[in-house]
Coordinates of C-alpha atoms and ligand atoms in Angstrom, one line a residue:
M130 CA 0.0 0.0 0.0
N131 CA 1.3 3.5 -0.8
E132 CA 1.4 5.3 2.5
A133 CA 1.5 8.7 0.9
K134 CA -2.2 8.1 0.0
L135 CA -3.4 6.9 3.4
S136 CA -5.9 9.1 5.2
M137 CA -5.7 9.5 8.9
E138 CA -8.4 6.9 9.4
E139 CA -6.6 4.4 7.2
L140 CA -3.3 5.1 9.0
R141 CA -5.1 4.4 12.3
R142 CA -6.6 1.1 11.0
E143 CA -3.2 -0.1 9.5
I144 CA -1.4 0.8 12.8
E145 CA -4.0 -1.3 14.7
R146 CA -3.6 -4.2 12.3
L147 CA 0.2 -4.1 12.4
K148 CA 0.2 -3.9 16.2
R149 CA -1.8 -7.1 16.5
E150 CA 0.1 -8.9 13.7
K151 CA 3.5 -8.1 15.2
N152 CA 2.6 -8.2 19.0
A153 CA 3.7 -4.6 19.3
V154 CA 3.0 -2.1 22.0
I155 CA 2.9 1.7 21.4
M156 CA 4.1 3.8 24.2
A157 CA 3.8 7.6 24.1
H158 CA 4.9 10.6 26.2
Y159 CA 2.3 13.3 27.1
Y160 CA 4.1 15.7 24.8
Q161 CA 3.3 13.7 21.7
R162 CA 0.9 15.0 19.0
D163 CA -2.8 14.4 20.0
E164 CA -3.3 11.8 17.2
I165 CA -0.4 9.7 18.6
Q166 CA -1.6 9.9 22.2
E167 CA -5.0 8.7 20.8
I168 CA -3.6 5.4 19.3
A169 CA -1.0 4.7 22.1
D170 CA -1.5 1.7 24.4
V171 CA 0.4 3.4 27.2
I172 CA 0.7 7.2 27.8
G173 CA 2.8 8.5 30.6
D174 CA 5.6 10.7 32.0
S175 CA 9.2 9.5 31.7
L176 CA 8.9 7.5 35.0
A177 CA 5.8 5.6 33.9
L178 CA 7.3 4.9 30.5
A179 CA 10.4 3.4 32.1
Q180 CA 8.4 1.5 34.7
D181 CA 6.0 0.1 32.1
A182 CA 8.7 -0.7 29.5
A183 CA 10.4 -2.8 32.2
K184 CA 7.4 -5.1 32.5
I185 CA 5.8 -5.0 29.1
D186 CA 4.8 -8.3 27.4
A187 CA 5.4 -7.6 23.7
D188 CA 7.9 -8.5 21.0
I189 CA 8.2 -4.9 19.8
I190 CA 8.1 -1.6 21.7
L191 CA 7.4 1.5 19.6
M192 CA 8.4 4.4 21.7
C193 CA 6.9 7.7 20.7
G194 CA 8.8 10.3 22.5
V195 CA 12.5 11.3 22.2
H196 CA 15.6 9.3 21.8
F197 CA 16.6 8.9 25.4
M198 CA 13.1 7.3 26.1
G199 CA 13.8 4.7 23.4
E200 CA 17.2 4.1 24.8
T201 CA 15.9 3.6 28.3
A202 CA 13.3 1.1 27.1
K203 CA 16.0 -0.8 25.1
I204 CA 18.4 -0.9 28.1
L205 CA 15.6 -2.3 30.3
C206 CA 14.4 -4.7 27.6
P207 CA 17.5 -5.8 25.7
D208 CA 15.7 -8.8 24.2
K209 CA 12.9 -6.8 22.7
K210 CA 13.0 -4.8 19.5
V211 CA 12.7 -1.1 20.4
I212 CA 11.8 1.1 17.5
V213 CA 11.0 4.9 17.2
P214 CA 9.1 6.9 14.6
D215 CA 12.1 9.2 14.0
L216 CA 15.7 8.6 15.2
K217 CA 16.4 12.3 14.9
A218 CA 13.9 13.2 17.6
G219 CA 16.5 14.2 20.3
C220 CA 16.4 16.4 23.4
S221 CA 18.2 19.7 23.9
L222 CA 18.6 18.9 27.6
A223 CA 20.2 15.5 27.0
N224 CA 22.4 17.2 24.4
S225 CA 23.5 19.8 27.0
C226 CA 25.5 17.0 28.7
D227 CA 28.4 15.6 26.7
P228 CA 29.4 12.2 28.2
E229 CA 33.1 12.9 28.1
E230 CA 32.7 16.4 29.7
F231 CA 30.5 14.9 32.3
R232 CA 33.1 12.2 33.1
R233 CA 35.7 14.9 33.6
F234 CA 33.3 16.8 35.9
I235 CA 32.9 13.7 38.0
E236 CA 36.6 13.0 38.1
A237 CA 37.2 16.6 39.2
N238 CA 34.9 16.0 42.1
P239 CA 35.8 12.7 43.7
G240 CA 33.7 11.2 46.5
Y241 CA 30.4 12.4 45.1
T242 CA 27.4 10.2 44.3
V243 CA 26.3 10.9 40.7
V244 CA 22.6 11.4 40.2
S245 CA 21.4 12.0 36.6
Y246 CA 18.0 13.0 35.2
V247 CA 16.6 10.4 32.9
N248 CA 16.9 13.1 30.1
T249 CA 20.4 11.9 29.3
S250 CA 22.2 9.7 26.8
A251 CA 22.9 6.1 27.7
A252 CA 26.6 7.0 27.9
V253 CA 25.9 9.6 30.6
K254 CA 23.7 7.1 32.5
A255 CA 26.7 4.7 32.4
Y256 CA 28.7 7.3 34.4
T257 CA 25.8 7.6 36.8
D258 CA 25.0 6.0 40.2
I259 CA 21.3 6.7 40.3
V260 CA 18.9 7.9 37.5
V261 CA 15.9 10.0 38.5
T262 CA 13.0 11.6 36.8
S263 CA 11.1 14.7 37.8
G264 CA 8.5 12.4 39.2
N265 CA 10.8 10.7 41.8
A266 CA 13.8 13.0 42.2
K267 CA 12.8 14.4 45.6
K268 CA 11.9 10.9 47.0
I269 CA 15.2 9.4 45.8
I270 CA 17.4 12.3 47.0
D271 CA 15.5 12.2 50.4
S272 CA 16.4 8.5 50.7
L273 CA 20.2 9.3 50.6
P274 CA 22.1 10.0 53.8
K275 CA 21.9 13.7 54.7
D276 CA 25.7 14.1 54.5
E277 CA 26.1 12.4 51.1
K278 CA 27.8 14.6 48.6
I279 CA 25.8 14.6 45.3
I280 CA 26.5 15.7 41.8
F281 CA 23.2 16.3 39.9
G282 CA 23.0 16.6 36.1
P283 CA 22.2 17.8 33.6
D284 CA 19.2 20.1 34.4
K285 CA 20.2 23.1 36.6
N286 CA 16.6 24.2 37.1
L287 CA 15.4 20.8 38.3
G288 CA 18.5 20.4 40.4
G289 CA 18.0 23.8 42.0
Y290 CA 14.4 22.9 42.7
I291 CA 15.4 19.6 44.3
N292 CA 18.0 21.5 46.4
S293 CA 15.3 23.9 47.6
V294 CA 12.8 21.2 48.6
T295 CA 15.3 18.8 50.2
G296 CA 17.6 21.3 51.8
R297 CA 20.6 19.8 50.0
N298 CA 23.4 21.5 48.3
M299 CA 23.9 19.2 45.3
L300 CA 26.6 20.2 42.8
L301 CA 24.8 21.1 39.6
W302 CA 25.7 20.6 36.0
D303 CA 25.0 23.6 33.9
G304 CA 22.3 22.2 31.5
A305 CA 18.8 23.1 30.6
C306 CA 15.9 22.3 28.3
H307 CA 15.4 25.0 25.6
V308 CA 11.6 24.6 25.8
H309 CA 11.2 25.0 29.6
D310 CA 13.9 27.6 29.8
R311 CA 12.1 30.0 27.5
F312 CA 8.7 30.5 29.2
D313 CA 7.8 34.1 29.5
L314 CA 7.4 35.1 33.2
E315 CA 5.8 38.5 32.4
G316 CA 3.4 36.8 29.9
I317 CA 2.4 34.3 32.5
V318 CA 1.8 36.9 35.2
E319 CA -0.3 38.8 32.7
L320 CA -2.3 35.6 32.0
K321 CA -2.9 35.2 35.8
K322 CA -4.2 38.8 36.0
Q323 CA -6.7 38.0 33.2
N324 CA -7.6 34.6 34.8
P325 CA -7.3 35.3 38.6
N326 CA -9.0 32.0 39.5
A327 CA -6.6 29.9 37.4
K328 CA -4.0 27.9 39.3
I329 CA -0.4 27.8 37.9
L330 CA 1.1 24.4 37.1
V331 CA 4.9 24.4 36.5
H332 CA 7.3 21.7 35.4
P333 CA 10.5 21.8 37.5
E334 CA 12.6 22.2 34.3
C335 CA 11.4 25.8 34.3
R336 CA 13.4 28.6 35.8
K337 CA 13.2 29.4 39.6
P338 CA 10.9 32.6 39.3
L339 CA 8.3 30.4 37.6
Q340 CA 8.7 27.7 40.3
L341 CA 8.1 30.4 42.9
I342 CA 4.8 31.6 41.4
A343 CA 3.5 28.0 40.9
D344 CA 0.5 26.5 42.8
K345 CA 2.1 23.1 41.9
V346 CA 5.5 22.1 40.6
G347 CA 5.9 18.6 39.3
S348 CA 6.4 16.1 36.5
T349 CA 3.8 15.9 33.7
A350 CA 2.1 13.1 35.6
V351 CA 2.1 15.0 38.9
L352 CA 0.6 18.1 37.2
L353 CA -2.0 16.0 35.5
K354 CA -3.0 14.4 38.8
F355 CA -3.2 17.8 40.5
A356 CA -5.4 19.2 37.8
Q357 CA -7.8 16.2 38.2
E358 CA -7.9 16.4 42.0
D359 CA -7.9 20.1 42.7
D360 CA -11.1 22.1 43.1
A361 CA -9.9 24.8 40.6
Q362 CA -11.7 24.9 37.3
E363 CA -8.9 26.8 35.4
F364 CA -5.2 26.1 35.1
I365 CA -2.3 27.9 33.4
V366 CA 0.0 25.1 32.2
V367 CA 3.7 25.9 32.2
T368 CA 5.1 23.0 30.4
E369 CA 5.1 21.7 26.8
S370 CA 1.6 22.1 25.5
G371 CA 1.1 18.5 24.4
I372 CA 0.0 17.7 28.0
L373 CA -3.1 19.7 27.5
F374 CA -4.6 16.9 25.4
E375 CA -4.6 14.4 28.3
M376 CA -5.6 17.1 30.8
Q377 CA -8.6 18.0 28.7
R378 CA -9.5 14.3 28.2
K379 CA -9.3 13.6 31.9
C380 CA -11.0 16.8 32.9
P381 CA -13.5 17.7 30.1
N382 CA -15.2 20.4 32.1
K383 CA -12.1 22.3 33.2
R384 CA -10.2 24.9 31.3
F385 CA -6.5 24.6 30.5
I386 CA -4.5 27.6 29.3
P387 CA -1.1 27.0 27.7
A388 CA 1.6 29.3 28.9
P389 CA 3.4 31.5 26.3
A390 CA 7.1 31.3 25.5
K391 CA 9.3 34.3 24.9
D392 CA 9.4 35.2 21.2
A393 CA 7.1 32.3 20.3
E394 CA 5.1 32.6 17.2
C395 CA 2.1 30.9 18.8
Q396 CA 0.5 31.3 22.3
C397 CA 2.0 28.1 23.6
N398 CA 5.4 26.3 23.9
I399 CA 6.2 23.3 21.8
C400 CA 9.1 20.8 21.8
E401 CA 10.0 20.5 18.1
Y402 CA 11.8 17.2 18.8
M403 CA 8.7 15.6 20.3
R404 CA 6.6 16.9 17.4
M405 CA 8.9 15.3 14.8
N406 CA 6.9 12.1 15.4
T407 CA 3.8 11.9 13.2
L408 CA 1.1 9.2 12.7
E409 CA 2.6 8.5 9.3
K410 CA 6.0 7.8 10.8
V411 CA 4.4 5.6 13.5
Y412 CA 2.8 3.6 10.7
R413 CA 6.0 3.3 8.7
A414 CA 8.1 2.4 11.8
L415 CA 5.7 -0.4 12.6
R416 CA 5.5 -1.7 9.1
D417 CA 9.2 -1.7 8.4
E418 CA 10.3 -2.3 12.1
T419 CA 12.8 0.5 11.8
P420 CA 14.5 2.8 12.9
E421 CA 15.6 0.6 15.7
I422 CA 17.3 1.8 18.9
I423 CA 20.7 0.1 19.4
V424 CA 22.7 0.6 22.5
D425 CA 26.3 -0.4 22.8
E426 CA 26.4 -3.5 25.1
E427 CA 29.1 -2.3 27.4
I428 CA 27.4 1.1 27.9
A429 CA 24.0 -0.7 28.4
Q430 CA 25.4 -3.0 31.1
K431 CA 26.6 0.0 33.1
A432 CA 23.5 2.2 32.4
V433 CA 21.1 -0.5 33.4
K434 CA 22.5 -0.4 37.0
S435 CA 21.7 3.3 37.5
I436 CA 18.2 2.9 35.9
N437 CA 17.4 -0.2 38.1
R438 CA 18.5 1.7 41.2
M439 CA 15.9 4.3 40.3
L440 CA 13.2 1.7 39.8
E441 CA 14.0 0.1 43.1
L442 CA 13.9 3.5 44.9
S443 CA 10.8 4.8 43.2
Ligands
13P87 P1 8.3 14.2 32.5 O1 9.1 13.1 33.2 O2 7.7 15.2 33.5 O3 7.3 13.6 31.7 O4 9.3 15.1 31.7 C1 9.9 14.7 30.5 C2 10.4 15.8 29.7 O5 11.1 15.6 28.7 C3 10.2 17.1 30.2 O6 10.6 18.0 29.3
SF4_88 FE1 14.0 17.4 26.0 FE2 12.9 19.7 26.6 FE3 11.9 18.4 24.6 FE4 11.6 17.5 27.1 S1 10.7 19.3 26.3 S2 12.2 16.3 25.4 S3 13.5 18.1 28.0 S4 13.9 19.3 24.7

């Protein structure tokens, strides 16, 4: 069949057929396009995607997110085929931490426990003692002895937030996500003036002033849960706007307002890496079983220890 001619409906049907035929599971992050979230078997934040990948019963995992999410799934499931819609869907935060520079940083600070955010390459995870996500970072850091010296990389905003809520003084790598780093504080304050009853939901990858004006700071899953459980009817959402799809689906009667980015062309903030995945690419990936995520075996053997430590402590 010529995929260029397939309508959205035909793509959806073909994806369903291929999924059954190949015993494949489609996992998607909350920042994926609406139509990908719609056909996914599992939708979640980085933590849920890692936890679910570890126990999934399928021959093929099609990970719709960014590269490090596919790598994490492959490291946890070396015997499964892990494919992604687009191998070029990377992450500016993961890219802000070069593995060799990170190794030199660790060597320059002996005696430190190395904690890395899951938004890192497999090579960085191989130099790491414990991986965390924004959903479990506080819990994991709290579980370490109070006097333990900790290096935290690569997100300085998340690291600063964890320092402030745990009273630690972790040594921070100077990295950031270009999406969360460019939210417009003044624009958000203006939105709050126009919508005084709206609560402000902020991802911890955002800068400190945004964390300080938040009613809730948390991972995508934590923000989603807060929106479901809180009495407020309106929320200003300060993270990638893909999450609005699941928020609206879970809370059809509440209003979600995307927060603006500085210099953005639209009124929201989008991760262009996440949006590289399309329904057509999902279909082709399933049909051709490519592009496949391959992780160097030696790196995977080291990285799996730091990821498993996270899963044990979560
Ligand atoms: P979550 O773990 O909160 O889903 O975040 C992933 C991510 O890439 C944030 O930019
Ligand atoms: Fe990476 Fe930022 Fe995109 Fe998340 S939003 S995948 S941290 S670039």
